[in-house]
C-alpha cells in the first residue's frame, strides 16, 4: 500500500512568520483587506488565500485541516469545535426535510441521540441497522435515503464496518457514505476504501491529551466549500468553530499520533490476549475470536495494529463498578469516559456513554450492563499492568486465582 498516512503528516512543512518551526498561531477573529473589492470577492468565495472572519476560516485551522486531510487522503478538511460539531453539520448539509438516513445501530451515544431525537424535528428520519449485514443495509434504502452512516470501529461494541462493501452500495444508489473514524486513526483510512466523508472526534486518540474537545470533517474540496459557504453552509451557520489556539495545540499533538497508536495497539493487543486466555469475555478486533477480525485485517495498515479499545464483560454493573474503582485505586487508570489518553481509561458504557440508547435496544445489540470499555494507555510495562489488573480481578472473584501465565 503506497499510502502512508503518518508520512503524509511528516512531510508537511509549515513555518512561522519569523522562520519558526511551528506555524504562527492566528490570534485574530477578523482580517483587513487592502481593497474593498477583495473583501467582496472573499465573501463570494472567489479570493483564494484571503481570510475574512475566523468562523469561516483561519490560518491555524487551515493548517490543522490540511494535516488531517493528508492523513486521511482526502482533498481537504475543515476542523470544528468538537466531534459532534463535525458530525451534525455533515448531516444537516447533506439532508433536507423528508430525507432518510441509514445508520449503524452501534454508534457513539451522542450521534445516536442526534439521529434518533433531534434530526426528526427537521423531518429527517433514521433507520438503525446491523451495519455488518450488507444485505440488511441495502434492503433499508428508500427513495429518500441520502446517507449511510457508520463508525469504522463502533463505540462501544467494536463492530467493524465493511467500508468497501458499504461504499459500493452507496455508489450504486447515489448515497453518501459518512464514516466516523475516531477509534482507528492511521490504522484504517476510510476514504481510501471508498468513504465519501470521514469525520473524527479529535478529542480522543488524535489529540491524545484529554485537554480539549475538537473535531474534523475530511472530504472533497467541493463539499468542504459547501460547509463553509456564507449563505447556506452548515459549518459557517451552525458555528461550531475551533479556536486557533486549540488547533495549533492539536496540530502539535498530531505529529506523534503514529507512535502513540502503535503503543496503544501493542498494549491493548497484549491485554486482550491475556484476558481471553484467562477466560474473560473479551472483545478486541485483534483477537481471532472477533467476528470481524479478518475484515479489519484486510482494511488496516498493519503497523498501527487493531487500536487501543477493548471490552470485557464481568457479568453485572455492580461487579463492573467494583472492579473499575479498585483498578483506579491501584493506579491502573482512571474511571472516566473518553479515550485515547496516555493513561488507561475505563467506563461502563451501559450506564454512561451509551445511556442515551434505550434498555431494550441496548440488549438487542449485545450491550450488557457488565461491559467495561477500556481505552488502553501508553503504559511502558504492560506485563506489570496486566499482573496488577489480574490481581484486582482475582480479589473481586472475577477471575480464579490460578497463576497468570507471564509470557
Ligand atoms: C467522542 C466521540 C464522538 C463525539 O466527539 P466530541 O469531541 O465529544 O464531540 C463522536 N464519535 C465517536 C466515535 C466518539 O468516540
mmCIF file of C-alpha atoms and ligand atoms in Angstrom:
data_model
loop_
_atom_site.group_PDB
_atom_site.id
_atom_site.type_symbol
_atom_site.label_atom_id
_atom_site.label_comp_id
_atom_site.label_asym_id
_atom_site.label_seq_id
_atom_site.Cartn_x
_atom_site.Cartn_y
_atom_site.Cartn_z
ATOM 1 C CA UNK A 1 0.000 0.000 0.000
ATOM 2 C CA UNK A 2 1.654 3.210 -1.184
ATOM 3 C CA UNK A 3 -0.498 5.364 1.033
ATOM 4 C CA UNK A 4 1.348 6.107 4.275
ATOM 5 C CA UNK A 5 -0.734 8.483 6.355
ATOM 6 C CA UNK A 6 1.901 9.141 9.031
ATOM 7 C CA UNK A 7 4.455 10.096 6.401
ATOM 8 C CA UNK A 8 1.954 12.400 4.809
ATOM 9 C CA UNK A 9 1.884 14.288 8.106
ATOM 10 C CA UNK A 10 5.679 14.068 8.479
ATOM 11 C CA UNK A 11 6.207 15.537 5.018
ATOM 12 C CA UNK A 12 4.265 18.725 5.716
ATOM 13 C CA UNK A 13 6.234 21.939 6.171
ATOM 14 C CA UNK A 14 4.590 24.906 7.805
ATOM 15 C CA UNK A 15 6.768 27.736 9.080
ATOM 16 C CA UNK A 16 6.036 30.623 11.395
ATOM 17 C CA UNK A 17 6.295 34.159 10.072
ATOM 18 C CA UNK A 18 9.782 34.590 11.619
ATOM 19 C CA UNK A 19 11.000 31.208 10.438
ATOM 20 C CA UNK A 20 9.589 29.428 13.461
ATOM 21 C CA UNK A 21 9.476 25.656 13.062
ATOM 22 C CA UNK A 22 5.826 25.787 14.059
ATOM 23 C CA UNK A 23 3.343 27.915 12.155
ATOM 24 C CA UNK A 24 2.343 31.147 13.841
ATOM 25 C CA UNK A 25 -0.937 31.000 15.729
ATOM 26 C CA UNK A 26 -3.541 33.282 14.216
ATOM 27 C CA UNK A 27 -4.719 35.463 17.048
ATOM 28 C CA UNK A 28 -7.413 37.347 15.153
ATOM 29 C CA UNK A 29 -11.117 36.982 14.617
ATOM 30 C CA UNK A 30 -11.138 39.358 11.652
ATOM 31 C CA UNK A 31 -8.782 40.328 8.819
ATOM 32 C CA UNK A 32 -8.082 43.573 6.969
ATOM 33 C CA UNK A 33 -8.252 43.996 3.207
ATOM 34 C CA UNK A 34 -6.210 46.431 1.160
ATOM 35 C CA UNK A 35 -9.099 46.855 -1.229
ATOM 36 C CA UNK A 36 -12.839 46.746 -0.796
ATOM 37 C CA UNK A 37 -13.083 44.686 -3.984
ATOM 38 C CA UNK A 38 -11.031 41.847 -2.460
ATOM 39 C CA UNK A 39 -13.329 41.835 0.558
ATOM 40 C CA UNK A 40 -16.335 41.446 -1.734
ATOM 41 C CA UNK A 41 -14.606 38.668 -3.704
ATOM 42 C CA UNK A 42 -13.744 36.857 -0.486
ATOM 43 C CA UNK A 43 -17.391 36.941 0.589
ATOM 44 C CA UNK A 44 -18.305 35.463 -2.750
ATOM 45 C CA UNK A 45 -15.717 32.724 -2.217
ATOM 46 C CA UNK A 46 -13.582 33.989 -5.125
ATOM 47 C CA UNK A 47 -10.391 35.163 -3.409
ATOM 48 C CA UNK A 48 -8.088 32.267 -2.605
ATOM 49 C CA UNK A 49 -5.682 32.762 0.254
ATOM 50 C CA UNK A 50 -7.661 35.634 1.786
ATOM 51 C CA UNK A 51 -9.201 35.413 5.213
ATOM 52 C CA UNK A 52 -12.434 37.073 6.123
ATOM 53 C CA UNK A 53 -13.574 36.144 9.574
ATOM 54 C CA UNK A 54 -12.405 33.285 11.770
ATOM 55 C CA UNK A 55 -15.732 31.468 11.930
ATOM 56 C CA UNK A 56 -15.287 30.984 8.193
ATOM 57 C CA UNK A 57 -11.598 30.022 8.300
ATOM 58 C CA UNK A 58 -8.360 30.996 9.967
ATOM 59 C CA UNK A 59 -4.731 30.179 9.101
ATOM 60 C CA UNK A 60 -4.293 27.923 12.152
ATOM 61 C CA UNK A 61 -7.451 25.983 11.407
ATOM 62 C CA UNK A 62 -6.439 25.561 7.782
ATOM 63 C CA UNK A 63 -3.043 24.147 8.811
ATOM 64 C CA UNK A 64 -4.653 21.544 11.046
ATOM 65 C CA UNK A 65 -7.314 20.764 8.449
ATOM 66 C CA UNK A 66 -4.695 20.213 5.747
ATOM 67 C CA UNK A 67 -2.652 17.945 8.021
ATOM 68 C CA UNK A 68 -5.715 15.812 8.740
ATOM 69 C CA UNK A 69 -6.670 15.729 5.055
ATOM 70 C CA UNK A 70 -3.148 14.470 4.339
ATOM 71 C CA UNK A 71 -3.624 11.789 6.983
ATOM 72 C CA UNK A 72 -6.992 10.630 5.629
ATOM 73 C CA UNK A 73 -6.077 11.053 1.960
ATOM 74 C CA UNK A 74 -8.936 13.424 1.140
ATOM 75 C CA UNK A 75 -8.740 16.601 -0.945
ATOM 76 C CA UNK A 76 -9.199 18.810 2.077
ATOM 77 C CA UNK A 77 -10.762 19.040 5.536
ATOM 78 C CA UNK A 78 -12.264 21.518 7.961
ATOM 79 C CA UNK A 79 -11.817 21.454 11.714
ATOM 80 C CA UNK A 80 -14.607 22.037 14.198
ATOM 81 C CA UNK A 81 -15.070 22.772 17.882
ATOM 82 C CA UNK A 82 -15.942 19.147 18.771
ATOM 83 C CA UNK A 83 -16.616 15.763 17.232
ATOM 84 C CA UNK A 84 -20.358 16.403 17.442
ATOM 85 C CA UNK A 85 -19.646 19.792 15.866
ATOM 86 C CA UNK A 86 -18.271 17.841 12.883
ATOM 87 C CA UNK A 87 -20.942 15.132 12.666
ATOM 88 C CA UNK A 88 -24.064 17.290 12.950
ATOM 89 C CA UNK A 89 -23.206 19.827 10.200
ATOM 90 C CA UNK A 90 -22.346 16.984 7.797
ATOM 91 C CA UNK A 91 -25.808 15.520 8.330
ATOM 92 C CA UNK A 92 -27.557 18.878 8.134
ATOM 93 C CA UNK A 93 -25.642 19.768 4.966
ATOM 94 C CA UNK A 94 -26.426 16.516 3.165
ATOM 95 C CA UNK A 95 -30.076 16.157 4.176
ATOM 96 C CA UNK A 96 -33.183 18.172 3.524
ATOM 97 C CA UNK A 97 -36.515 17.794 5.301
ATOM 98 C CA UNK A 98 -38.051 14.473 4.246
ATOM 99 C CA UNK A 99 -34.734 12.723 3.718
ATOM 100 C CA UNK A 100 -33.727 9.414 5.260
ATOM 101 C CA UNK A 101 -30.519 8.086 6.793
ATOM 102 C CA UNK A 102 -29.320 4.527 7.300
ATOM 103 C CA UNK A 103 -27.101 4.318 10.350
ATOM 104 C CA UNK A 104 -25.304 1.608 12.204
ATOM 105 C CA UNK A 105 -27.187 0.913 15.427
ATOM 106 C CA UNK A 106 -23.951 0.704 17.405
ATOM 107 C CA UNK A 107 -22.638 4.241 17.254
ATOM 108 C CA UNK A 108 -21.488 6.879 19.699
ATOM 109 C CA UNK A 109 -24.324 7.785 22.090
ATOM 110 C CA UNK A 110 -24.361 11.454 21.120
ATOM 111 C CA UNK A 111 -24.637 10.665 17.421
ATOM 112 C CA UNK A 112 -27.372 8.148 18.171
ATOM 113 C CA UNK A 113 -29.283 10.743 20.209
ATOM 114 C CA UNK A 114 -28.920 13.320 17.429
ATOM 115 C CA UNK A 115 -30.269 10.960 14.775
ATOM 116 C CA UNK A 116 -32.952 9.464 16.985
ATOM 117 C CA UNK A 117 -34.236 12.510 18.868
ATOM 118 C CA UNK A 118 -33.024 15.682 17.220
ATOM 119 C CA UNK A 119 -32.969 15.355 13.440
ATOM 120 C CA UNK A 120 -36.634 14.116 13.343
ATOM 121 C CA UNK A 121 -37.516 17.706 14.318
ATOM 122 C CA UNK A 122 -36.431 18.547 10.778
ATOM 123 C CA UNK A 123 -38.292 15.555 9.387
ATOM 124 C CA UNK A 124 -35.059 13.631 8.815
ATOM 125 C CA UNK A 125 -35.641 10.014 9.826
ATOM 126 C CA UNK A 126 -33.025 7.348 10.512
ATOM 127 C CA UNK A 127 -33.185 3.566 10.262
ATOM 128 C CA UNK A 128 -30.755 1.929 12.672
ATOM 129 C CA UNK A 129 -29.432 -1.345 11.293
ATOM 130 C CA UNK A 130 -26.820 -4.007 11.897
ATOM 131 C CA UNK A 131 -24.138 -2.436 9.721
ATOM 132 C CA UNK A 132 -22.186 -5.689 9.442
ATOM 133 C CA UNK A 133 -25.030 -7.124 7.314
ATOM 134 C CA UNK A 134 -24.664 -5.539 3.886
ATOM 135 C CA UNK A 135 -27.911 -7.098 2.606
ATOM 136 C CA UNK A 136 -29.830 -5.517 5.502
ATOM 137 C CA UNK A 137 -28.231 -2.162 4.745
ATOM 138 C CA UNK A 138 -29.173 -2.324 1.074
ATOM 139 C CA UNK A 139 -32.709 -3.513 1.835
ATOM 140 C CA UNK A 140 -33.221 -0.482 4.100
ATOM 141 C CA UNK A 141 -32.642 2.029 1.309
ATOM 142 C CA UNK A 142 -35.720 4.041 0.363
ATOM 143 C CA UNK A 143 -36.233 6.640 -2.362
ATOM 144 C CA UNK A 144 -35.482 9.307 0.262
ATOM 145 C CA UNK A 145 -32.228 7.846 1.593
ATOM 146 C CA UNK A 146 -29.259 10.211 1.366
ATOM 147 C CA UNK A 147 -26.633 8.879 3.790
ATOM 148 C CA UNK A 148 -25.167 5.627 5.028
ATOM 149 C CA UNK A 149 -23.569 6.425 8.378
ATOM 150 C CA UNK A 150 -21.229 4.249 10.406
ATOM 151 C CA UNK A 151 -18.127 4.137 12.563
ATOM 152 C CA UNK A 152 -15.184 2.152 11.177
ATOM 153 C CA UNK A 153 -14.906 0.515 14.580
ATOM 154 C CA UNK A 154 -18.034 1.092 16.595
ATOM 155 C CA UNK A 155 -18.436 2.535 20.036
ATOM 156 C CA UNK A 156 -18.604 0.687 22.362
ATOM 157 C CA UNK A 157 -19.108 -2.782 20.848
ATOM 158 C CA UNK A 158 -16.130 -2.657 18.474
ATOM 159 C CA UNK A 159 -18.121 -3.860 15.499
ATOM 160 C CA UNK A 160 -16.170 -3.371 12.298
ATOM 161 C CA UNK A 161 -17.789 -1.853 9.208
ATOM 162 C CA UNK A 162 -17.027 -3.296 5.772
ATOM 163 C CA UNK A 163 -16.230 0.114 4.314
ATOM 164 C CA UNK A 164 -15.526 -1.161 0.787
ATOM 165 C CA UNK A 165 -18.801 -3.074 0.734
ATOM 166 C CA UNK A 166 -20.761 -0.126 2.093
ATOM 167 C CA UNK A 167 -19.078 2.223 -0.397
ATOM 168 C CA UNK A 168 -20.192 0.000 -3.275
ATOM 169 C CA UNK A 169 -23.784 0.104 -2.055
ATOM 170 C CA UNK A 170 -23.590 3.867 -1.560
ATOM 171 C CA UNK A 171 -22.226 4.389 -5.059
ATOM 172 C CA UNK A 172 -24.816 2.141 -6.655
ATOM 173 C CA UNK A 173 -27.675 4.067 -5.039
ATOM 174 C CA UNK A 174 -26.095 7.510 -5.253
ATOM 175 C CA UNK A 175 -25.801 7.935 -1.472
ATOM 176 C CA UNK A 176 -23.020 9.442 0.601
ATOM 177 C CA UNK A 177 -21.065 7.122 2.869
ATOM 178 C CA UNK A 178 -20.075 9.003 6.033
ATOM 179 C CA UNK A 179 -17.602 7.219 8.308
ATOM 180 C CA UNK A 180 -16.620 8.230 11.843
ATOM 181 C CA UNK A 181 -13.006 7.028 12.146
ATOM 182 C CA UNK A 182 -12.413 8.181 15.745
ATOM 183 C CA UNK A 183 -11.460 4.696 17.042
ATOM 184 C CA UNK A 184 -8.986 3.799 14.292
ATOM 185 C CA UNK A 185 -6.922 6.755 13.073
ATOM 186 C CA UNK A 186 -3.971 5.766 10.815
ATOM 187 C CA UNK A 187 -4.919 2.111 11.178
ATOM 188 C CA UNK A 188 -7.943 2.430 8.862
ATOM 189 C CA UNK A 189 -8.221 5.027 6.075
ATOM 190 C CA UNK A 190 -11.938 5.054 5.156
ATOM 191 C CA UNK A 191 -11.604 7.481 2.229
ATOM 192 C CA UNK A 192 -9.089 5.133 0.608
ATOM 193 C CA UNK A 193 -11.695 2.375 0.926
ATOM 194 C CA UNK A 194 -14.390 4.450 -0.737
ATOM 195 C CA UNK A 195 -15.982 6.577 2.011
ATOM 196 C CA UNK A 196 -17.140 9.987 0.770
ATOM 197 C CA UNK A 197 -16.730 11.841 4.049
ATOM 198 C CA UNK A 198 -14.612 10.954 7.075
ATOM 199 C CA UNK A 199 -15.222 12.562 10.451
ATOM 200 C CA UNK A 200 -13.281 12.359 13.680
ATOM 201 C CA UNK A 201 -13.627 13.423 17.233
ATOM 202 C CA UNK A 202 -10.091 14.804 17.613
ATOM 203 C CA UNK A 203 -10.794 14.788 21.343
ATOM 204 C CA UNK A 204 -9.736 11.141 21.507
ATOM 205 C CA UNK A 205 -6.604 9.489 20.028
ATOM 206 C CA UNK A 206 -5.667 12.244 17.590
ATOM 207 C CA UNK A 207 -5.181 14.950 20.205
ATOM 208 C CA UNK A 208 -4.431 12.313 22.803
ATOM 209 C CA UNK A 209 -4.022 14.508 25.848
ATOM 210 C CA UNK A 210 -7.611 14.837 27.093
ATOM 211 C CA UNK A 211 -7.241 18.614 27.294
ATOM 212 C CA UNK A 212 -9.763 19.670 24.670
ATOM 213 C CA UNK A 213 -12.757 18.715 22.574
ATOM 214 C CA UNK A 214 -12.292 19.087 18.825
ATOM 215 C CA UNK A 215 -13.422 17.567 15.535
ATOM 216 C CA UNK A 216 -12.734 17.379 11.816
ATOM 217 C CA UNK A 217 -14.583 16.711 8.562
ATOM 218 C CA UNK A 218 -12.447 15.328 5.709
ATOM 219 C CA UNK A 219 -13.844 15.297 2.179
ATOM 220 C CA UNK A 220 -13.776 16.801 -1.272
ATOM 221 C CA UNK A 221 -12.960 20.475 -1.826
ATOM 222 C CA UNK A 222 -16.494 20.945 -3.129
ATOM 223 C CA UNK A 223 -18.160 19.502 -0.026
ATOM 224 C CA UNK A 224 -15.915 21.389 2.403
ATOM 225 C CA UNK A 225 -16.535 24.620 0.459
ATOM 226 C CA UNK A 226 -20.268 23.929 0.740
ATOM 227 C CA UNK A 227 -19.972 23.528 4.516
ATOM 228 C CA UNK A 228 -18.175 26.889 4.723
ATOM 229 C CA UNK A 229 -20.486 28.763 2.361
ATOM 230 C CA UNK A 230 -21.603 32.028 3.967
ATOM 231 C CA UNK A 231 -25.126 31.651 2.599
ATOM 232 C CA UNK A 232 -26.010 28.048 3.314
ATOM 233 C CA UNK A 233 -23.008 26.235 4.801
ATOM 234 C CA UNK A 234 -23.761 24.231 7.929
ATOM 235 C CA UNK A 235 -20.314 24.785 9.495
ATOM 236 C CA UNK A 236 -20.438 28.515 8.819
ATOM 237 C CA UNK A 237 -24.017 28.921 10.007
ATOM 238 C CA UNK A 238 -24.212 26.499 12.936
ATOM 239 C CA UNK A 239 -20.975 27.982 14.235
ATOM 240 C CA UNK A 240 -19.059 25.133 15.922
ATOM 241 C CA UNK A 241 -15.738 26.814 15.124
ATOM 242 C CA UNK A 242 -12.485 25.629 16.624
ATOM 243 C CA UNK A 243 -10.368 28.242 18.342
ATOM 244 C CA UNK A 244 -6.990 28.943 16.683
ATOM 245 C CA UNK A 245 -5.013 28.418 19.873
ATOM 246 C CA UNK A 246 -6.568 24.990 20.182
ATOM 247 C CA UNK A 247 -5.960 23.976 16.611
ATOM 248 C CA UNK A 248 -2.284 24.946 16.950
ATOM 249 C CA UNK A 249 -2.124 22.732 20.019
ATOM 250 C CA UNK A 250 -3.890 19.760 18.364
ATOM 251 C CA UNK A 251 -1.548 20.050 15.340
ATOM 252 C CA UNK A 252 1.484 19.590 17.580
ATOM 253 C CA UNK A 253 -0.034 16.506 19.208
ATOM 254 C CA UNK A 254 -0.998 15.041 15.821
ATOM 255 C CA UNK A 255 2.683 14.668 14.939
ATOM 256 C CA UNK A 256 3.215 11.894 17.476
ATOM 257 C CA UNK A 257 -0.011 10.049 16.701
ATOM 258 C CA UNK A 258 1.739 7.265 14.736
ATOM 259 C CA UNK A 259 3.979 6.419 17.691
ATOM 260 C CA UNK A 260 1.136 6.577 20.175
ATOM 261 C CA UNK A 261 -1.172 4.415 18.067
ATOM 262 C CA UNK A 262 1.469 1.715 17.841
ATOM 263 C CA UNK A 263 1.855 1.675 21.613
ATOM 264 C CA UNK A 264 -1.916 1.798 22.287
ATOM 265 C CA UNK A 265 -2.389 -1.125 19.905
ATOM 266 C CA UNK A 266 0.523 -3.130 21.265
ATOM 267 C CA UNK A 267 -0.699 -2.753 24.844
ATOM 268 C CA UNK A 268 -4.351 -3.431 24.027
ATOM 269 C CA UNK A 269 -3.454 -6.492 21.991
ATOM 270 C CA UNK A 270 -1.330 -7.859 24.845
ATOM 271 C CA UNK A 271 -4.086 -7.393 27.426
ATOM 272 C CA UNK A 272 -6.825 -8.708 25.132
ATOM 273 C CA UNK A 273 -4.914 -11.938 24.539
ATOM 274 C CA UNK A 274 -4.258 -12.349 28.259
ATOM 275 C CA UNK A 275 -7.853 -11.618 29.283
ATOM 276 C CA UNK A 276 -9.239 -14.014 26.696
ATOM 277 C CA UNK A 277 -6.772 -16.668 27.782
ATOM 278 C CA UNK A 278 -7.938 -16.131 31.369
ATOM 279 C CA UNK A 279 -11.466 -16.961 30.251
ATOM 280 C CA UNK A 280 -12.886 -13.437 30.334
ATOM 281 C CA UNK A 281 -15.438 -12.461 27.690
ATOM 282 C CA UNK A 282 -13.144 -10.170 25.742
ATOM 283 C CA UNK A 283 -13.848 -8.203 22.586
ATOM 284 C CA UNK A 284 -10.908 -6.833 20.602
ATOM 285 C CA UNK A 285 -10.633 -6.705 16.805
ATOM 286 C CA UNK A 286 -7.113 -8.130 17.022
ATOM 287 C CA UNK A 287 -8.399 -11.398 18.516
ATOM 288 C CA UNK A 288 -9.113 -14.242 16.115
ATOM 289 C CA UNK A 289 -12.374 -14.761 18.012
ATOM 290 C CA UNK A 290 -13.627 -11.321 16.921
ATOM 291 C CA UNK A 291 -16.280 -11.854 14.215
ATOM 292 C CA UNK A 292 -14.688 -9.177 12.014
ATOM 293 C CA UNK A 293 -11.037 -9.938 12.722
ATOM 294 C CA UNK A 294 -10.284 -10.875 9.104
ATOM 295 C CA UNK A 295 -12.234 -7.911 7.766
ATOM 296 C CA UNK A 296 -10.308 -5.491 9.990
ATOM 297 C CA UNK A 297 -7.066 -7.135 8.927
ATOM 298 C CA UNK A 298 -7.962 -6.663 5.270
ATOM 299 C CA UNK A 299 -8.567 -2.928 5.769
ATOM 300 C CA UNK A 300 -5.798 -1.968 8.168
ATOM 301 C CA UNK A 301 -2.328 -0.563 7.769
ATOM 302 C CA UNK A 302 -0.505 -3.289 9.664
ATOM 303 C CA UNK A 303 1.925 -1.365 11.760
ATOM 304 C CA UNK A 304 -0.733 0.638 13.591
ATOM 305 C CA UNK A 305 -2.425 -2.503 14.813
ATOM 306 C CA UNK A 306 -6.002 -3.060 15.905
ATOM 307 C CA UNK A 307 -6.282 0.039 18.061
ATOM 308 C CA UNK A 308 -6.395 0.806 21.745
ATOM 309 C CA UNK A 309 -10.002 -0.098 22.569
ATOM 310 C CA UNK A 310 -11.169 -3.343 24.125
ATOM 311 C CA UNK A 311 -14.113 -4.505 26.188
ATOM 312 C CA UNK A 312 -14.605 -7.205 28.780
ATOM 313 C CA UNK A 313 -17.849 -8.383 30.307
ATOM 314 C CA UNK A 314 -17.725 -9.040 34.038
ATOM 315 C CA UNK A 315 -21.365 -10.044 34.381
ATOM 316 C CA UNK A 316 -23.062 -7.210 36.245
ATOM 317 C CA UNK A 317 -22.921 -3.477 36.660
ATOM 318 C CA UNK A 318 -22.083 -3.851 40.362
ATOM 319 C CA UNK A 319 -19.086 -6.034 39.569
ATOM 320 C CA UNK A 320 -18.011 -3.675 36.823
ATOM 321 C CA UNK A 321 -18.182 -0.710 39.179
ATOM 322 C CA UNK A 322 -16.290 -2.521 41.932
ATOM 323 C CA UNK A 323 -13.556 -3.554 39.537
ATOM 324 C CA UNK A 324 -13.195 -0.112 37.992
ATOM 325 C CA UNK A 325 -12.954 1.512 41.427
ATOM 326 C CA UNK A 326 -10.310 -0.968 42.513
ATOM 327 C CA UNK A 327 -8.283 -0.549 39.317
ATOM 328 C CA UNK A 328 -8.359 3.204 39.809
ATOM 329 C CA UNK A 329 -7.244 2.820 43.421
ATOM 330 C CA UNK A 330 -4.277 0.724 42.229
ATOM 331 C CA UNK A 331 -3.378 3.471 39.718
ATOM 332 C CA UNK A 332 -4.043 1.317 36.652
ATOM 333 C CA UNK A 333 -6.042 4.069 35.025
ATOM 334 C CA UNK A 334 -8.968 6.385 35.561
ATOM 335 C CA UNK A 335 -12.673 5.725 35.860
ATOM 336 C CA UNK A 336 -13.594 8.177 33.132
ATOM 337 C CA UNK A 337 -15.348 8.322 29.794
ATOM 338 C CA UNK A 338 -13.480 9.272 26.620
ATOM 339 C CA UNK A 339 -10.470 7.585 25.067
ATOM 340 C CA UNK A 340 -7.018 7.993 23.623
ATOM 341 C CA UNK A 341 -5.308 9.277 26.777
ATOM 342 C CA UNK A 342 -1.812 8.213 27.930
ATOM 343 C CA UNK A 343 -3.466 6.668 30.981
ATOM 344 C CA UNK A 344 -5.881 3.792 30.595
ATOM 345 C CA UNK A 345 -9.485 4.999 30.872
ATOM 346 C CA UNK A 346 -12.363 2.697 31.748
ATOM 347 C CA UNK A 347 -16.110 3.104 31.990
ATOM 348 C CA UNK A 348 -19.267 1.008 31.844
ATOM 349 C CA UNK A 349 -20.942 2.244 28.639
ATOM 350 C CA UNK A 350 -24.392 0.894 29.564
ATOM 351 C CA UNK A 351 -24.636 3.445 32.363
ATOM 352 C CA UNK A 352 -22.587 6.249 30.790
ATOM 353 C CA UNK A 353 -21.683 6.980 27.168
ATOM 354 C CA UNK A 354 -24.410 4.770 25.719
ATOM 355 C CA UNK A 355 -27.091 5.558 28.299
ATOM 356 C CA UNK A 356 -28.932 7.528 25.577
ATOM 357 C CA UNK A 357 -29.801 4.185 23.990
ATOM 358 C CA UNK A 358 -32.996 2.632 25.462
ATOM 359 C CA UNK A 359 -32.635 -0.585 27.545
ATOM 360 C CA UNK A 360 -34.319 -2.913 25.045
ATOM 361 C CA UNK A 361 -32.193 -1.667 22.150
ATOM 362 C CA UNK A 362 -29.024 -1.962 24.223
ATOM 363 C CA UNK A 363 -29.947 -5.556 24.925
ATOM 364 C CA UNK A 364 -30.717 -6.278 21.245
ATOM 365 C CA UNK A 365 -27.279 -5.070 20.191
ATOM 366 C CA UNK A 366 -25.486 -7.006 22.926
ATOM 367 C CA UNK A 367 -24.552 -4.058 25.108
ATOM 368 C CA UNK A 368 -24.763 -5.704 28.501
ATOM 369 C CA UNK A 369 -24.622 -3.997 31.902
ATOM 370 C CA UNK A 370 -21.416 -5.738 32.957
ATOM 371 C CA UNK A 371 -19.497 -4.455 29.959
ATOM 372 C CA UNK A 372 -16.380 -2.433 30.731
ATOM 373 C CA UNK A 373 -14.877 -0.410 27.906
ATOM 374 C CA UNK A 374 -11.143 0.170 28.136
ATOM 375 C CA UNK A 375 -9.099 2.721 26.283
ATOM 376 C CA UNK A 376 -5.686 1.218 26.908
ATOM 377 C CA UNK A 377 -2.968 3.719 27.748
ATOM 378 C CA UNK A 378 0.662 4.079 26.793
ATOM 379 C CA UNK A 379 1.979 2.038 29.754
ATOM 380 C CA UNK A 380 5.669 1.309 29.295
ATOM 381 C CA UNK A 381 5.434 -2.021 31.149
ATOM 382 C CA UNK A 382 2.202 -3.662 30.077
ATOM 383 C CA UNK A 383 3.132 -7.004 31.662
ATOM 384 C CA UNK A 384 3.210 -5.345 35.053
ATOM 385 C CA UNK A 385 -0.107 -3.619 34.303
ATOM 386 C CA UNK A 386 -1.644 -6.977 33.414
ATOM 387 C CA UNK A 387 -0.315 -8.573 36.572
ATOM 388 C CA UNK A 388 -1.893 -5.900 38.780
ATOM 389 C CA UNK A 389 -5.150 -5.914 36.791
ATOM 390 C CA UNK A 390 -5.308 -9.660 37.233
ATOM 391 C CA UNK A 391 -4.772 -9.315 40.968
ATOM 392 C CA UNK A 392 -7.720 -6.890 41.117
ATOM 393 C CA UNK A 393 -9.887 -9.384 39.210
ATOM 394 C CA UNK A 394 -8.916 -12.244 41.477
ATOM 395 C CA UNK A 395 -9.582 -10.133 44.564
ATOM 396 C CA UNK A 396 -13.123 -9.468 43.321
ATOM 397 C CA UNK A 397 -13.735 -13.062 42.150
ATOM 398 C CA UNK A 398 -13.989 -12.013 38.531
ATOM 399 C CA UNK A 399 -11.193 -14.497 37.904
ATOM 400 C CA UNK A 400 -9.935 -17.550 39.718
ATOM 401 C CA UNK A 401 -6.580 -17.351 41.383
ATOM 402 C CA UNK A 402 -4.658 -19.577 39.034
ATOM 403 C CA UNK A 403 -1.161 -18.305 38.397
ATOM 404 C CA UNK A 404 -1.062 -15.885 35.498
ATOM 405 C CA UNK A 405 1.000 -17.235 32.675
ATOM 406 C CA UNK A 406 3.537 -14.478 32.079
ATOM 407 C CA UNK A 407 4.983 -14.529 28.611
HETATM 408 C C1 LIG B 1 -16.382 11.082 21.452
HETATM 409 C C2 LIG B 1 -16.914 10.641 20.164
HETATM 410 C C3 LIG B 1 -17.688 11.497 19.376
HETATM 411 C C4 LIG B 1 -18.056 12.890 19.825
HETATM 412 O O1 LIG B 1 -16.936 13.734 19.888
HETATM 413 P P1 LIG B 1 -16.844 15.018 20.832
HETATM 414 O O2 LIG B 1 -15.478 15.549 20.533
HETATM 415 O O3 LIG B 1 -17.033 14.561 22.242
HETATM 416 O O4 LIG B 1 -17.921 15.947 20.410
HETATM 417 C C5 LIG B 1 -18.132 11.030 18.156
HETATM 418 N N1 LIG B 1 -17.842 9.788 17.736
HETATM 419 C C6 LIG B 1 -17.121 8.936 18.474
HETATM 420 C C7 LIG B 1 -16.844 7.573 17.944
HETATM 421 C C8 LIG B 1 -16.632 9.326 19.713
HETATM 422 O O5 LIG B 1 -15.925 8.457 20.440
#
